Tab-separated table of C-alpha atoms and ligand atoms in Angstrom:
chain	number	residue	atom	x	y	z
A	247	ASP	CA	170.200	112.814	128.185
A	248	TYR	CA	173.079	110.414	128.038
A	249	SER	CA	174.221	109.369	124.585
A	250	VAL	CA	177.098	107.512	123.023
A	251	THR	CA	179.409	108.969	120.397
A	252	LEU	CA	181.503	105.877	119.663
A	253	PRO	CA	181.249	104.759	115.996
A	254	ARG	CA	178.037	102.783	115.668
A	255	GLY	CA	176.416	100.319	113.357
A	256	GLY	CA	179.611	98.494	112.302
A	257	LYS	CA	179.890	94.749	112.750
A	258	ASP	CA	183.183	95.040	114.677
A	259	GLU	CA	183.531	94.716	118.448
A	260	LEU	CA	183.698	98.458	118.966
A	261	GLY	CA	180.414	98.874	117.091
A	262	GLU	CA	178.756	96.227	119.219
A	263	LEU	CA	180.108	97.761	122.411
A	264	ALA	CA	178.748	101.159	121.350
A	265	GLU	CA	175.377	99.621	120.737
A	266	SER	CA	175.177	97.999	124.135
A	267	ILE	CA	176.304	101.196	125.853
A	268	GLN	CA	173.591	103.031	123.956
A	269	VAL	CA	171.003	100.549	125.263
A	270	LEU	CA	172.212	101.285	128.836
A	271	ALA	CA	172.114	105.021	128.174
A	272	ASP	CA	168.534	104.706	126.888
A	273	ASP	CA	167.555	102.879	130.050
A	274	LEU	CA	169.144	105.551	132.234
A	275	ASN	CA	167.417	108.310	130.246
A	276	HIS	CA	164.143	106.519	130.635
A	277	MET	CA	164.617	106.179	134.398
A	278	LYS	CA	165.600	109.799	134.674
A	279	ARG	CA	162.436	110.878	132.842
A	280	GLN	CA	160.298	108.605	134.980
A	281	ARG	CA	161.797	109.952	138.180
A	282	ASN	CA	161.241	113.549	137.016
A	283	GLU	CA	157.628	112.785	136.074
A	284	PHE	CA	157.046	111.148	139.422
A	285	LEU	CA	158.484	114.132	141.295
A	286	ALA	CA	156.360	116.487	139.229
A	287	SER	CA	153.261	114.462	140.054
A	288	ILE	CA	154.098	114.415	143.727
A	289	SER	CA	154.550	118.148	143.940
A	290	HIS	CA	151.329	118.714	141.997
A	291	GLU	CA	149.395	116.304	144.239
A	292	LEU	CA	150.738	117.944	147.398
A	293	ARG	CA	150.209	121.468	146.139
A	294	THR	CA	146.486	121.074	145.367
A	295	PRO	CA	145.278	120.334	148.946
A	296	LEU	CA	147.766	122.878	150.324
A	297	THR	CA	146.316	125.551	148.056
A	298	TYR	CA	142.820	124.833	149.406
A	299	ILE	CA	144.034	124.795	153.018
A	300	LYS	CA	145.808	128.118	152.643
A	301	GLY	CA	142.932	129.742	150.763
A	302	TYR	CA	140.208	128.640	153.156
A	303	ALA	CA	142.340	129.508	156.189
A	304	ASP	CA	142.731	133.023	154.775
A	305	ILE	CA	139.020	133.575	154.257
A	306	ALA	CA	138.065	131.890	157.547
A	307	ALA	CA	140.315	134.419	159.316
A	308	LYS	CA	138.737	137.416	157.565
A	309	ALA	CA	136.767	139.870	159.726
A	310	GLY	CA	133.011	139.560	159.081
A	311	THR	CA	133.038	135.829	158.297
A	312	THR	CA	129.910	134.336	159.908
A	313	PRO	CA	130.384	131.438	162.351
A	314	GLU	CA	128.469	129.124	159.915
A	315	ASP	CA	130.761	130.026	157.029
A	316	ARG	CA	133.788	129.687	159.249
A	317	SER	CA	132.837	126.194	160.359
A	318	HIS	CA	132.218	125.239	156.715
A	319	TYR	CA	135.695	126.445	155.760
A	320	LEU	CA	137.237	124.619	158.698
A	321	GLN	CA	135.510	121.465	157.541
A	322	ILE	CA	137.060	121.799	154.068
A	323	ILE	CA	140.456	122.420	155.653
A	324	HIS	CA	140.030	119.295	157.711
A	325	GLU	CA	139.094	117.215	154.644
A	326	GLU	CA	142.022	118.509	152.645
A	327	ALA	CA	144.413	117.875	155.523
A	328	THR	CA	143.085	114.282	155.754
A	329	LYS	CA	143.689	113.811	152.039
A	330	LEU	CA	147.175	115.175	152.432
A	331	SER	CA	148.049	112.808	155.254
A	332	GLY	CA	146.684	109.850	153.271
A	333	LEU	CA	148.844	110.900	150.370
A	334	VAL	CA	151.962	111.220	152.481
A	335	LYS	CA	151.318	107.816	154.070
A	336	GLY	CA	150.859	106.224	150.626
A	337	LEU	CA	154.036	107.827	149.319
A	338	PHE	CA	155.907	106.666	152.353
A	339	ASP	CA	154.682	103.071	151.911
A	340	LEU	CA	155.653	103.077	148.260
A	341	ALA	CA	159.115	104.522	149.016
A	342	LYS	CA	159.684	101.756	151.544
A	343	MET	CA	158.550	99.158	149.020
A	344	ASP	CA	160.901	100.623	146.404
A	345	GLU	CA	163.798	100.395	148.868
A	346	ASN	CA	162.834	96.880	149.932
A	347	THR	CA	162.712	98.040	153.563
A	348	PHE	CA	159.016	97.217	153.657
A	349	THR	CA	158.365	94.078	155.678
A	350	ILE	CA	155.261	92.002	155.866
A	351	GLN	CA	154.547	89.813	158.857
A	352	LYS	CA	152.947	86.681	157.500
A	353	GLU	CA	150.798	84.375	159.558
A	354	THR	CA	148.210	81.742	158.772
A	355	VAL	CA	144.933	83.406	157.957
A	356	GLU	CA	141.563	81.707	157.370
A	357	LEU	CA	140.206	83.783	154.506
A	358	CYS	CA	136.486	83.091	154.777
A	359	GLU	CA	136.333	84.387	158.340
A	360	PHE	CA	138.771	87.205	157.518
A	361	MET	CA	136.770	88.419	154.535
A	362	ARG	CA	133.475	88.007	156.390
A	363	GLY	CA	134.811	90.431	159.006
A	364	ILE	CA	135.730	92.961	156.313
A	365	HIS	CA	132.323	92.429	154.712
A	366	SER	CA	130.449	93.290	157.884
A	367	ARG	CA	132.589	96.348	158.521
A	368	MET	CA	132.226	97.651	154.960
A	369	ALA	CA	128.585	96.770	154.246
A	370	PRO	CA	127.116	99.830	156.044
A	371	SER	CA	129.040	102.266	153.847
A	372	PHE	CA	127.792	100.443	150.732
A	373	ASN	CA	124.228	100.319	152.017
A	374	GLU	CA	124.396	104.045	152.748
A	375	LYS	CA	124.916	104.529	148.997
A	376	ASN	CA	122.200	101.950	148.247
A	377	ILE	CA	124.741	99.458	146.844
A	378	ALA	CA	124.415	95.806	147.879
A	379	LEU	CA	127.606	94.168	149.138
A	380	ASN	CA	127.515	90.389	148.669
A	381	PHE	CA	129.946	87.839	149.999
A	382	VAL	CA	130.579	84.222	149.016
A	383	CYS	CA	133.076	81.871	150.628
A	384	HIS	CA	132.590	78.195	151.337
A	385	GLY	CA	134.338	76.194	154.052
A	386	GLU	CA	137.818	77.195	155.162
A	387	VAL	CA	140.543	78.643	152.964
A	388	TYR	CA	143.990	79.135	154.440
A	389	ILE	CA	146.748	81.423	153.199
A	390	GLU	CA	149.916	82.923	154.625
A	391	ALA	CA	149.336	86.645	154.818
A	392	ASP	CA	149.979	89.817	156.806
A	393	PRO	CA	146.465	90.527	158.140
A	394	THR	CA	146.915	94.315	158.292
A	395	ARG	CA	148.348	94.550	154.772
A	396	PHE	CA	145.896	92.042	153.327
A	397	GLU	CA	143.010	94.010	154.782
A	398	GLN	CA	144.494	97.150	153.189
A	399	ILE	CA	144.364	95.405	149.758
A	400	ILE	CA	140.736	94.369	150.071
A	401	ILE	CA	139.562	97.654	151.554
A	402	ASN	CA	141.258	99.577	148.766
A	403	LEU	CA	139.481	97.488	146.127
A	404	LEU	CA	136.173	97.810	147.949
A	405	ASP	CA	136.587	101.566	148.396
A	406	ASN	CA	137.065	101.859	144.658
A	407	ALA	CA	134.104	99.606	143.906
A	408	ARG	CA	131.901	101.814	146.057
A	409	LYS	CA	133.339	105.082	144.753
A	410	TYR	CA	132.878	104.200	141.095
A	411	SER	CA	129.411	102.538	141.415
A	412	GLU	CA	125.940	104.015	141.336
A	413	ALA	CA	122.999	103.345	143.639
A	414	GLY	CA	121.031	100.232	142.808
A	415	THR	CA	124.077	98.176	141.765
A	416	ALA	CA	125.780	95.325	143.582
A	417	THR	CA	129.381	94.637	144.513
A	418	SER	CA	130.485	91.133	145.376
A	419	MET	CA	133.385	89.637	147.224
A	420	GLN	CA	134.214	86.036	146.509
A	421	VAL	CA	136.880	83.607	147.752
A	422	PHE	CA	137.551	80.171	146.389
A	423	LYS	CA	140.256	77.569	146.117
A	424	LYS	CA	141.466	75.897	142.949
A	425	SER	CA	143.951	73.060	143.035
A	426	SER	CA	146.983	74.978	144.266
A	427	THR	CA	145.831	78.557	144.176
A	428	VAL	CA	143.498	80.795	146.137
A	429	HIS	CA	141.327	83.243	144.262
A	430	ILE	CA	139.871	86.429	145.692
A	431	ILE	CA	137.463	88.372	143.531
A	432	VAL	CA	136.044	91.860	143.984
A	433	LYS	CA	133.467	92.562	141.319
A	434	ASP	CA	131.393	95.690	140.879
A	435	GLU	CA	128.720	96.889	138.488
A	436	GLY	CA	130.092	100.404	138.332
A	437	LYS	CA	131.287	102.734	135.582
A	438	GLY	CA	134.013	100.342	134.395
A	439	ILE	CA	137.498	101.139	133.115
A	440	PRO	CA	137.915	101.817	129.392
A	441	GLU	CA	140.078	99.315	127.640
A	442	GLU	CA	142.775	101.879	126.730
A	443	ASP	CA	143.232	102.797	130.440
A	444	GLN	CA	143.329	99.272	131.832
A	445	ALA	CA	147.061	98.776	131.399
A	446	TRP	CA	147.796	101.952	133.355
A	447	VAL	CA	145.513	101.958	136.376
A	448	PHE	CA	148.109	100.200	138.538
A	449	ASP	CA	150.587	103.017	137.886
A	450	ARG	CA	151.202	105.677	140.472
A	451	PHE	CA	148.911	108.694	140.130
A	452	TYR	CA	147.144	107.307	137.085
A	453	ARG	CA	143.472	108.163	137.013
A	454	VAL	CA	140.943	107.503	134.305
A	455	ASP	CA	138.950	110.633	135.054
A	456	LYS	CA	141.059	113.082	137.003
A	457	SER	CA	138.396	115.475	138.192
A	458	ARG	CA	135.883	112.800	139.117
A	459	SER	CA	138.442	110.693	141.023
A	460	LYS	CA	139.678	113.763	142.917
A	461	ALA	CA	136.161	114.823	143.816
A	462	LEU	CA	135.718	111.323	145.303
A	463	GLY	CA	138.801	111.760	147.403
A	464	GLY	CA	141.171	109.536	145.372
A	465	SER	CA	144.905	110.001	145.509
A	466	GLY	CA	145.659	107.830	142.465
A	467	LEU	CA	148.016	105.725	144.593
A	468	GLY	CA	145.532	103.114	145.767
A	469	LEU	CA	145.949	100.492	143.070
A	470	ALA	CA	149.729	101.013	142.861
A	471	ILE	CA	149.908	100.137	146.546
A	472	VAL	CA	147.492	97.221	146.096
A	473	LYS	CA	149.657	95.751	143.368
A	474	GLU	CA	152.860	96.019	145.410
A	475	LEU	CA	151.146	94.490	148.437
A	476	VAL	CA	149.713	91.557	146.417
A	477	GLU	CA	153.156	90.882	144.983
A	478	ALA	CA	154.684	91.096	148.448
A	479	HIS	CA	152.335	88.210	149.294
A	480	GLY	CA	153.631	86.239	146.268
A	481	GLY	CA	150.406	86.868	144.377
A	482	LYS	CA	149.147	88.435	141.153
A	483	ILE	CA	146.335	90.832	140.520
A	484	THR	CA	144.467	91.180	137.244
A	485	LEU	CA	141.450	93.146	136.111
A	486	SER	CA	138.771	92.764	133.577
A	487	SER	CA	136.330	95.507	132.812
A	488	LYS	CA	133.781	96.722	130.354
A	489	ASN	CA	133.248	100.426	130.127
A	490	GLY	CA	129.939	101.273	131.747
A	491	LYS	CA	129.329	97.673	132.843
A	492	GLY	CA	131.549	97.147	135.827
A	493	THR	CA	134.995	95.971	136.859
A	494	THR	CA	136.327	92.690	138.285
A	495	PHE	CA	139.622	92.487	140.171
A	496	GLU	CA	141.015	89.023	140.759
A	497	ILE	CA	143.873	88.261	143.142
A	498	ILE	CA	145.545	84.873	142.750
A	499	ILE	CA	147.752	83.568	145.464
B	275	ADP	P1	142.090	106.685	143.080
B	275	ADP	O1	142.606	107.074	144.433
B	275	ADP	O2	142.021	107.826	142.135
B	275	ADP	O3	140.812	105.878	143.155
B	275	ADP	P2	143.435	104.211	142.380
B	275	ADP	O4	144.868	103.953	142.182
B	275	ADP	O5	142.742	103.451	143.483
B	275	ADP	O6	143.270	105.778	142.536
B	275	ADP	O7	142.706	103.896	141.006
B	275	ADP	C1	143.229	104.452	139.802
B	275	ADP	C2	142.118	104.795	138.843
B	275	ADP	O8	141.498	103.598	138.377
B	275	ADP	C3	140.935	105.561	139.488
B	275	ADP	O9	141.182	106.960	139.443
B	275	ADP	C4	139.779	105.178	138.586
B	275	ADP	O10	139.769	105.995	137.456
B	275	ADP	C5	140.109	103.766	138.171
B	275	ADP	N1	139.415	102.740	138.989
B	275	ADP	C6	139.934	102.032	140.022
B	275	ADP	N2	139.039	101.131	140.526
B	275	ADP	C7	137.912	101.278	139.742
B	275	ADP	C8	136.653	100.637	139.732
B	275	ADP	N3	136.318	99.673	140.617
B	275	ADP	N4	135.724	101.028	138.794
B	275	ADP	C9	136.045	101.998	137.922
B	275	ADP	N5	137.236	102.644	137.876
B	275	ADP	C10	138.167	102.299	138.765
């Protein structure tokens, strides 16, 4: 860690200078720790699927493995490789966002039609899990947005709503206009996010329930990317949630 050894605490100029240098040093130390934690998370996240891939490749290659077992192992290898490539893509997107080399191509988008399209593409995967997917949007609502990136935002929120909801519940998508803002709401009746975790879920790799989220195929990067993308559109995203009762995400643009 960086630290300052100039005399401190005095009221003279040197004391003040030492104090402000110490503030800078604290910032640098904090950034260094964050970077190290982030790198540690990345290597952990990459290592887990690689361990599965290596392990299952080894047993699939063993003499005496039945064709059924082998195809089961190959399927696991395929799933883990898919996770890995999703993770690498997410990390790559975030790295570009951090460097400001990430560009969005805005155009005028009519949100009701846009969201209706997403609704009809996503509804089957909700119905498969016996979750209703509702959609409300009246008239025409225009925003400037990058259609590919905006779709990524909504699909990420919907994927989470489906992942963390049980059969028999409903998820709803809603779009409406207030005087000068457009509001997009994705609301589920799923497991909810405990109050003490709510401030952290937009952080990279943060998961409320690690094992459950991983079993559901989560990388822990989804909401971090969503937040960056919403901000790249000049918007804000907030959440409200009651543990066990469901979660509502609201995007305001
Ligand atoms: P993951 O890939 O693990 O889903 P995300 O960044 O998308 O990562 O979400 C971070 C964490 O926030 C999740 O692991 C989960 O614990 C929690 N979470 C996100 N969306 C929901 C939701 N709709 N309902 C309950 N928990 C959620």
